[in-house]
Coordinates of C-alpha atoms in Angstrom, one line a residue:
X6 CA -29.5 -12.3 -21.2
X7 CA -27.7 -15.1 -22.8
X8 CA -23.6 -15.2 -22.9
X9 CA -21.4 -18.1 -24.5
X10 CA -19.2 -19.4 -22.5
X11 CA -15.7 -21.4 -23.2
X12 CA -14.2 -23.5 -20.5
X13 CA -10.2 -24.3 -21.7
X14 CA -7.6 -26.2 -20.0
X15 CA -4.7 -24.1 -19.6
X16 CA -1.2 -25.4 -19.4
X17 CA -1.8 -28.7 -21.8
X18 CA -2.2 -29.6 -25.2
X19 CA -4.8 -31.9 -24.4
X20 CA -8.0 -32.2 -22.2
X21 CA -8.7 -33.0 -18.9
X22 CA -5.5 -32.0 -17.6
X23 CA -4.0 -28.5 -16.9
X24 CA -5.8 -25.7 -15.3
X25 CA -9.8 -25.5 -16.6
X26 CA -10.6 -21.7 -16.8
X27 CA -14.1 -20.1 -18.0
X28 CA -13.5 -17.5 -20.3
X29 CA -17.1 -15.0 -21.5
X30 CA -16.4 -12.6 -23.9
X31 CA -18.7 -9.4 -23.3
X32 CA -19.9 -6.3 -25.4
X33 CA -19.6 -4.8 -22.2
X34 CA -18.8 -4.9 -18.3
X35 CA -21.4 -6.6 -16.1
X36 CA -21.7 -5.4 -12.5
X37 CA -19.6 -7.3 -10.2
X38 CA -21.7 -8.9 -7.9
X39 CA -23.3 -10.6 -11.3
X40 CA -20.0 -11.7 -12.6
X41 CA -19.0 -13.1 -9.1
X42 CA -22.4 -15.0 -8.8
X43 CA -21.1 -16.2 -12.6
X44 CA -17.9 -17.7 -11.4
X45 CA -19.3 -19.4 -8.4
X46 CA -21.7 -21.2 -10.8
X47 CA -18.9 -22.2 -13.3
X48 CA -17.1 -23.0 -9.7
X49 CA -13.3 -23.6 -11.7
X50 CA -10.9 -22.0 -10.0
X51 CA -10.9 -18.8 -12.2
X52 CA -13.8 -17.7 -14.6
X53 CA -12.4 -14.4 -16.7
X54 CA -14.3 -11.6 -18.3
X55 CA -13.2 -10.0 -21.3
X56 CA -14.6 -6.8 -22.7
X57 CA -12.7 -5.4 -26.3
X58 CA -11.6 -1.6 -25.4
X59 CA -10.7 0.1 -28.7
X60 CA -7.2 -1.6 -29.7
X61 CA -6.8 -3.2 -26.3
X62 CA -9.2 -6.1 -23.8
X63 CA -10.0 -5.3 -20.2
X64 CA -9.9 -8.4 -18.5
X65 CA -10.8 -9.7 -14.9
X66 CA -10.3 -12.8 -13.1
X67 CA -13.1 -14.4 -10.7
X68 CA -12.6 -17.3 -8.5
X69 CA -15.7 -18.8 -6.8
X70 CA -15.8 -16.8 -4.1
X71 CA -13.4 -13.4 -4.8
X72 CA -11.7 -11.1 -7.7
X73 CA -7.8 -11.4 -8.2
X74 CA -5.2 -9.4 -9.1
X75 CA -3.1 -11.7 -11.5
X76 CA -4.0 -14.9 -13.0
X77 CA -2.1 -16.7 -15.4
X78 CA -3.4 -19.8 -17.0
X79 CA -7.2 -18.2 -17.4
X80 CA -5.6 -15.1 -19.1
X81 CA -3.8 -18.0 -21.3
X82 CA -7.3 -19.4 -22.1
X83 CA -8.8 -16.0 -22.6
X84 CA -6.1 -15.5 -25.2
X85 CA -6.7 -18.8 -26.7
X86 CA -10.2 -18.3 -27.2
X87 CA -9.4 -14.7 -28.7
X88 CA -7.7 -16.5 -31.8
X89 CA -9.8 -20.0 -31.8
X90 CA -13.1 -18.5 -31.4
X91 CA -13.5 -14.2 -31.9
X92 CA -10.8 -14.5 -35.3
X93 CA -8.3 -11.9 -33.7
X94 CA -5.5 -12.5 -36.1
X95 CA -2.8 -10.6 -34.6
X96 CA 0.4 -11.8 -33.1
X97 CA 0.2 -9.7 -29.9
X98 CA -3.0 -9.0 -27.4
X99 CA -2.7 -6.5 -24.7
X100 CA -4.7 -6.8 -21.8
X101 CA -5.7 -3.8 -19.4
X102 CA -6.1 -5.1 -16.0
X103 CA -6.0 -5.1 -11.9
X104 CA -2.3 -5.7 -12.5
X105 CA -1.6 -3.2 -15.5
X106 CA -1.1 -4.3 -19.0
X107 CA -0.6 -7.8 -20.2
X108 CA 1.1 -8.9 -23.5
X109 CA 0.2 -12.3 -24.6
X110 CA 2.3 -13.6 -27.6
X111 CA 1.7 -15.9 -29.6
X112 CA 5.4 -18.6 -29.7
X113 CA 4.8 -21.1 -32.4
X114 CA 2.5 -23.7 -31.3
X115 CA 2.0 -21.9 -28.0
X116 CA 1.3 -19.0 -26.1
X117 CA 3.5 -17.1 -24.3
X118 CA 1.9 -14.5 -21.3
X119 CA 4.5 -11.4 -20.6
X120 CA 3.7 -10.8 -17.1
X121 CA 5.5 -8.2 -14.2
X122 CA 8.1 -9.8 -12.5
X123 CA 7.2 -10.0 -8.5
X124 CA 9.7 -8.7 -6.2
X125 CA 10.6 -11.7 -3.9
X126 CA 12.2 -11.5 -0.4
X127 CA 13.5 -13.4 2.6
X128 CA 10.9 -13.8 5.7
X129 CA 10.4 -15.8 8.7
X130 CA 9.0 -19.3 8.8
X131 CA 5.4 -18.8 9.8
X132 CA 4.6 -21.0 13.1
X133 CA 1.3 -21.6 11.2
X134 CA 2.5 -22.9 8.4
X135 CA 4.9 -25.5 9.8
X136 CA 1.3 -26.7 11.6
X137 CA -0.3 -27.0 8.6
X138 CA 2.0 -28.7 6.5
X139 CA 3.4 -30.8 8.7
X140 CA 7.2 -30.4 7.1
X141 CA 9.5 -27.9 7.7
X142 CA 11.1 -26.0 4.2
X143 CA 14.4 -25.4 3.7
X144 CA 14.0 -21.5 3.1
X145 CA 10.1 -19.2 2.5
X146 CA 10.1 -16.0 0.7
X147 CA 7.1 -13.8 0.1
X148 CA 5.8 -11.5 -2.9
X149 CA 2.4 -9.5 -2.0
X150 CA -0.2 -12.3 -0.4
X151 CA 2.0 -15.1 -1.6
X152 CA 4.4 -17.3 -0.3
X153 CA 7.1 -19.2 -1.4
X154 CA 8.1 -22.5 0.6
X155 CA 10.7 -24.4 -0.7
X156 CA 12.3 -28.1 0.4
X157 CA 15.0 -30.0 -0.1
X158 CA 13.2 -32.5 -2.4
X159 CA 10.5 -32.4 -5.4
X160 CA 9.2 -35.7 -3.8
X161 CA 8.7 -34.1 -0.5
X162 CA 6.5 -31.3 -2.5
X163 CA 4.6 -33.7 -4.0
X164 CA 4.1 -35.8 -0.9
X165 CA 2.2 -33.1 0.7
X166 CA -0.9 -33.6 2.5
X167 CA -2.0 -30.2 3.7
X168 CA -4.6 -29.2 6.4
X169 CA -6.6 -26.8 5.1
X170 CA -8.1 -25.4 8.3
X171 CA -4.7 -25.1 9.4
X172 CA -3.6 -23.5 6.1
X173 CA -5.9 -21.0 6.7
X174 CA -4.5 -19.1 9.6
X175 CA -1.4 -18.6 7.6
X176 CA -1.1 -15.0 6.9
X177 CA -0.9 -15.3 3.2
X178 CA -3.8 -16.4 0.5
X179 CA -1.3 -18.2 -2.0
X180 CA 1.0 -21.0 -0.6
X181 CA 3.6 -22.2 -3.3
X182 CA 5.6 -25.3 -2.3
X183 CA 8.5 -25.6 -4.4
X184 CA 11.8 -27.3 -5.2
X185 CA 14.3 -28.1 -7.9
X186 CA 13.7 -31.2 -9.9
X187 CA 16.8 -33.2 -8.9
X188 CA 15.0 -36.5 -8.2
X189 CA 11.5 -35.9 -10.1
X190 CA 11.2 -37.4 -13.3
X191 CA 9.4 -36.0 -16.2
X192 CA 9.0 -35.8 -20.2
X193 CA 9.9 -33.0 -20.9
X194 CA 12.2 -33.1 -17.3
X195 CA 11.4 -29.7 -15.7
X196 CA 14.1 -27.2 -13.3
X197 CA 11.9 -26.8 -10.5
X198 CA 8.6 -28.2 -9.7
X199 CA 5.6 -26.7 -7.6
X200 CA 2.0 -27.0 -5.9
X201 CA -0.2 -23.7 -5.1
X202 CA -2.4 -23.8 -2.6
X203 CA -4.9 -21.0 -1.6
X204 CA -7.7 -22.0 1.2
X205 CA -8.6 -18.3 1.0
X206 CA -9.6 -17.7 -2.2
X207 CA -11.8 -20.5 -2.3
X208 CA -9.1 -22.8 -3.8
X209 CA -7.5 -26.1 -2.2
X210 CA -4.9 -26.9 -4.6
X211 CA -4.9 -25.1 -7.8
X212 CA -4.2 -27.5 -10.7
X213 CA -1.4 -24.8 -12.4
X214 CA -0.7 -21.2 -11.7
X215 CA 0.5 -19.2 -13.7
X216 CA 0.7 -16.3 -11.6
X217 CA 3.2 -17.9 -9.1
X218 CA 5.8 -18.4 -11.6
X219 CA 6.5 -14.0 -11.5
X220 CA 7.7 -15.1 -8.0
X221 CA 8.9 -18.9 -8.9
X222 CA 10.9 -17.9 -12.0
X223 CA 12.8 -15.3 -10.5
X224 CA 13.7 -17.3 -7.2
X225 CA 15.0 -19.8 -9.0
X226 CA 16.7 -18.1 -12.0
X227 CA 18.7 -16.4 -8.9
X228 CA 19.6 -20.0 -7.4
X229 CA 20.4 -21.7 -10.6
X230 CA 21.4 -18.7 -12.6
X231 CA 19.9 -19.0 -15.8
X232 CA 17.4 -17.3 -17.3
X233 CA 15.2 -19.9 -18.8
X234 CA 13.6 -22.5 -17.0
X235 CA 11.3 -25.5 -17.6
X236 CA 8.6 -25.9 -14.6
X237 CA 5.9 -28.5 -14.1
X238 CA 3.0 -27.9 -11.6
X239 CA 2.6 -31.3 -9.7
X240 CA -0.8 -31.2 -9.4
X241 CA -3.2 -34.1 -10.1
X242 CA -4.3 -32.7 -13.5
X243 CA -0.4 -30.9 -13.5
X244 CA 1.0 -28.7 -16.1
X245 CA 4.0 -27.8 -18.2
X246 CA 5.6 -23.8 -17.9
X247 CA 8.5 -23.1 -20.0
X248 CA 9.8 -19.7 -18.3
X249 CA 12.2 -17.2 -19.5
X250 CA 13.3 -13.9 -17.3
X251 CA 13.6 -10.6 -19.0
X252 CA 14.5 -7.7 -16.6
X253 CA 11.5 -6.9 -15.2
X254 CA 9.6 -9.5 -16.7
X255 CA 8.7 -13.0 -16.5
X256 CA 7.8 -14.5 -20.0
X257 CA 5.6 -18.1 -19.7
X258 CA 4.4 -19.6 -22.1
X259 CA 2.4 -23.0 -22.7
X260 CA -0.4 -24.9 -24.7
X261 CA -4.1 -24.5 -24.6
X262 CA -7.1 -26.7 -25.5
X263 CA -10.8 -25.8 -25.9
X264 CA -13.0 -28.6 -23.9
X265 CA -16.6 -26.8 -23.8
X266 CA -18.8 -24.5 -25.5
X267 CA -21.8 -23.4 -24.2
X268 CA -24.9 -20.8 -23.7
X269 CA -25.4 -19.1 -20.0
X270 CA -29.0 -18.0 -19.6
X271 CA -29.8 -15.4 -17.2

C-alpha cells in the first residue's frame, strides 16, 4: 500500500511556524490500530484521516499515542489540502466526526473552522496542578478533559516552565494557561493569549490548538464582552486565531501553508 501524505502548518501563512499536522486522504477507512501506528511514525502532534462520504468527509484525528475527539488546526490543514491538492472547489466542507459535524469556510484569504461551543464552568484549583506549575492562577474552569487556567499576566503564561511528570497527575489531559493580552505585545496585538499542554495525550506543549479556543473564546467573550476576539498561541512556533462567537458556536479562522509532500509505503 502506498498513501500521499501532506504535512501543513496550521495557524500561519508561512512555514515552520504554527501547528504541523499530517493530513492522508483515503478511498477508504483503514483499521485503527494501522492508522495509530501511522501517526506515531509521522509523530506531529495530530496526523488526520480523511475518507470522502457521498457529499460530506469523515475525518479522525490521531496523536502519536491516542484518537481525539476535536482537533482544530489539523482539521484546518485537512481543509487546506482539500482545495490546494484534491480540487474541491466549494466554499463550504462538512466534516462528519467524533464530535459531530464540522463546517469549514473558506473567509477570504483564510479558513474559518465552525466548531461547537464548549460549555465552560467554575471548579476548584487542583492541588496537582499548583505542584506542577509552580504558580498559582487567578481563576480555572473546565470543559470535558480540559482545563482552563488563567493568570493575572500574559507574561506570566509565557514564563511557564512546567513539570511534566507533575502535570500528569492532574486530572485533566488538556491544560490551557491563559490571560488577556494587557502587557504582551504583538502584530497583529491579540485579546488573550494562551499555551496548551497535554502530557497525556502524548503532547508537551502543543504549538496551537485550535480546539481550546470552543472553551477560550467563550470564557473570554464573557469577561470582555465582545464577541470577536484576536488570540495568539505563545508557543515557540506560536500562532494567530481570529475568533468570533455565534450562539452555540465558536467560528476560528486562520492561514495555512503546505511544507511537505510525500509517499508512505506499507
Amino acid at each position: 500500500m502506498e498513501f500521499t501524505v501532506y504535512q501543513v502548518d496550521a495557524f500561519s501563512h508561512r512555514p515552520f511556524s504554527g501547528n504541523p499536522a499530517a493530513v492522508i486522504v483515503l478511498d477508504h477507512w483503514l483499521e485503527e490500530e494501522l492508522m495509530q501506528s501511522i501517526a506515531a511514525e509521522m509523530n506531529l502532534s495530530e496526523t488526520a484521516f480523511v475518507v470522502k462520504e457521498a457529499a460530506e468527509y469523515g475525518i479522525r484525528w490521531f496523536t502519536p499515542s491516542t484518537e481525539v475527539e476535536l482537533c482544530g488546526h489539523a482539521t484546518l490543514a485537512s481543509a487546506h489540502v482539500l482545495y490546494q491538492h484534491y480540487g474541491y472547489a466549494d466554499n463550504e466542507i462538512r466534516f462528519q466526526s467524533l464530535s459531530g459535524l464540522l463546517l469549514t469556510r473558506k473567509k477570504g484569504s483564510k479558513l474559518q473552522l465552525d466548531f461547537p461551543k464548549a460549555d465552560v464552568k467554575a471548579v476548584e484549583i487542583p492541588t496537582e496542578l499548583i505542584d506542577a506549575i509552580s504558580a498559582r492562577p487567578i481563576a480555572v474552569a473546565s470543559a470535558g478533559q480540559k482545563l482552563l487556567v488563567e493568570f493575572d499576566s500574559a507574561r506570566r503564561v509565557c514564563e511557564l516552565k512546567p513539570d511534566m511528570n507533575r502535570l500528569l497527575k492532574v486530572p485533566y489531559t488538556g491544560i490551557c494557561c491563559c490571560a488577556l493580552a494587557n502587557d504582551y505585545v504583538a502584530d497583529p496585538q491579540p485579546d488573550f493569549i494562551s499555551r496548551f499542554f497535554a502530557p497525556k495525550a502524548g503532547i508537551n506543549e502543543d504549538p496551537v490548538t485550535g480546539s481550546a479556543h470552543t472553551l477560550l473564546m467563550p470564557y473570554f467573550a464573557n469577561k470582555t464582552g465582545k464577541s470577536k476576539l484576536l488570540a495568539r498561541q505563545a508557543s515557540a512556533r506560536g500562532g494567530d486565531l481570529e475568533l468570533e462567537l455565534q450562539g452555540d458556536r465558536v467560528l476560528i479562522a486562520g492561514d495555512a501553508v503546505t511544507v511537505m509532500k510525500g509517499s508512505l509505503s506499507l
